[in-house]
Each structure stands twice: as C-alpha cells, then as structure tokens.
Amino acid sequence: METTEKSFIGPSLVIKGRVVARNQSLNVQGRIEGDLDVDDILVVEEQGVIDASLVCREVRIAGQVTANIYATEKAVIGPNGRVSGALFAPVFSVSEG
C-alpha cells in the first residue's frame, strides 16, 4: 500500500478518545489516550506517548507505548522505544539500546 497522505500529532497535543486514520500514515509526537486505528504506518517519535489500544499495518516506535499492539505487517522498536503490553505482528524487530 503506497500512501501519500500523512498526518501529524504535534508535541503539544493531547488527544483523548478514538483516533482513526484511513488511507494515511500517522506521526505522533504528542500524546494519545484511547483507541488508535491506522490503515498504514504509525510512527511514534521519541517524545510521543501512546496509552491506547493500537491497530495498524506497520508501527515504528521510538517513544513510549502502553498498549496492546496489533500490526498486520510489521513492528519495529527503536533503541529508545519502550513498550508495555502485548505485541502481535508477523514481522518484528528490536534495535539494541
């Protein structure tokens, strides 16, 4: 799936509730509390914090995620990424750090 649309949640934003991103990727630098459903790639930047149930095609985590994560294709946890919860993905990688 090639995606041209990208949405950003900036570092000063806090969203509480359900977030749905259809036909686009989502880059999180702020905080999300609730449920998160992303059709494409979810990127959690180093300053990003997610306390939500996640469903996405691919997740790349450099920040903090407290959730059950369901990635249909791939999950990548960077050297500074922190995950607390179950992670389900057919392809999974963790960077040393």
Short mmCIF file of C-alpha atoms in Angstrom, two decimals:
data_model
loop_
_atom_site.label_atom_id
_atom_site.label_comp_id
_atom_site.label_asym_id
_atom_site.label_seq_id
_atom_site.Cartn_x
_atom_site.Cartn_y
_atom_site.Cartn_z
CA MET A 1 0.00 0.00 0.00
CA GLU A 2 1.60 3.24 -1.13
CA THR A 3 0.46 6.18 0.95
CA THR A 4 0.89 9.83 0.08
CA GLU A 5 -1.22 11.27 2.90
CA LYS A 6 0.48 11.83 6.25
CA SER A 7 -0.96 13.30 9.41
CA PHE A 8 0.92 14.66 12.43
CA ILE A 9 0.04 14.98 16.08
CA GLY A 10 2.42 17.65 17.34
CA PRO A 11 4.37 17.60 20.62
CA SER A 12 1.98 19.92 22.46
CA LEU A 13 -1.18 17.99 21.55
CA VAL A 14 -3.01 15.56 23.86
CA ILE A 15 -5.85 13.58 22.31
CA LYS A 16 -8.25 11.55 24.45
CA GLY A 17 -10.63 9.18 22.70
CA ARG A 18 -10.69 7.16 19.47
CA VAL A 19 -8.36 8.20 16.63
CA VAL A 20 -8.94 6.72 13.16
CA ALA A 21 -6.58 7.40 10.24
CA ARG A 22 -7.90 5.97 6.96
CA ASN A 23 -5.67 5.69 3.89
CA GLN A 24 -2.82 7.57 5.54
CA SER A 25 0.11 7.32 7.88
CA LEU A 26 0.19 8.96 11.29
CA ASN A 27 3.21 10.50 13.02
CA VAL A 28 2.79 11.04 16.77
CA GLN A 29 4.96 13.50 18.66
CA GLY A 30 2.33 14.29 21.29
CA ARG A 31 0.13 12.08 23.46
CA ILE A 32 -2.84 9.84 22.60
CA GLU A 33 -5.05 8.20 25.22
CA GLY A 34 -7.78 5.88 23.93
CA ASP A 35 -8.05 3.68 20.82
CA LEU A 36 -5.93 4.14 17.71
CA ASP A 37 -6.71 2.62 14.29
CA VAL A 38 -4.32 3.45 11.43
CA ASP A 39 -4.61 1.92 7.95
CA ASP A 40 -0.96 2.42 7.13
CA ILE A 41 2.19 3.30 9.12
CA LEU A 42 2.10 4.60 12.68
CA VAL A 43 5.29 6.35 13.80
CA VAL A 44 5.71 7.15 17.49
CA GLU A 45 8.52 9.70 17.77
CA GLU A 46 10.86 9.84 20.81
CA GLN A 47 8.70 12.43 22.57
CA GLY A 48 5.48 10.61 21.59
CA VAL A 49 3.40 8.83 24.24
CA ILE A 50 0.56 6.45 23.45
CA ASP A 51 -1.69 4.92 26.08
CA ALA A 52 -4.16 3.26 23.75
CA SER A 53 -5.14 0.06 22.02
CA LEU A 54 -3.36 0.07 18.61
CA VAL A 55 -4.29 -1.46 15.28
CA CYS A 56 -2.16 -0.60 12.24
CA ARG A 57 -0.39 -2.04 9.20
CA GLU A 58 3.08 -1.12 10.48
CA VAL A 59 4.28 0.52 13.69
CA ARG A 60 7.65 2.18 14.31
CA ILE A 61 8.25 3.02 17.95
CA ALA A 62 10.89 5.46 19.18
CA GLY A 63 8.79 6.81 22.08
CA GLN A 64 6.62 5.24 24.75
CA VAL A 65 3.64 2.94 24.12
CA THR A 66 1.48 1.40 26.83
CA ALA A 67 -0.98 -0.74 24.90
CA ASN A 68 -1.74 -3.94 23.12
CA ILE A 69 -0.38 -3.52 19.61
CA TYR A 70 -1.76 -5.35 16.56
CA ALA A 71 0.36 -4.70 13.45
CA THR A 72 -0.81 -6.61 10.38
CA GLU A 73 2.61 -6.47 8.67
CA LYS A 74 5.49 -5.23 10.82
CA ALA A 75 6.54 -3.77 14.17
CA VAL A 76 9.86 -2.00 14.77
CA ILE A 77 11.04 -0.84 18.18
CA GLY A 78 13.91 1.64 18.03
CA PRO A 79 16.76 1.92 20.56
CA ASN A 80 14.84 4.44 22.70
CA GLY A 81 11.41 2.88 22.18
CA ARG A 82 9.54 1.50 25.18
CA VAL A 83 6.55 -0.84 25.00
CA SER A 84 4.40 -2.11 27.84
CA GLY A 85 1.72 -4.53 26.64
CA ALA A 86 1.26 -7.37 24.18
CA LEU A 87 2.59 -7.00 20.64
CA PHE A 88 1.25 -9.04 17.73
CA ALA A 89 2.99 -8.77 14.32
CA PRO A 90 4.17 -11.26 11.69
CA VAL A 91 7.50 -9.39 11.39
CA PHE A 92 9.11 -7.89 14.46
CA SER A 93 12.45 -6.17 15.15
CA VAL A 94 14.03 -4.52 18.15
CA SER A 95 17.08 -2.25 17.98
CA GLU A 96 19.74 -2.56 20.63
CA GLY A 97 19.62 0.22 23.14
#
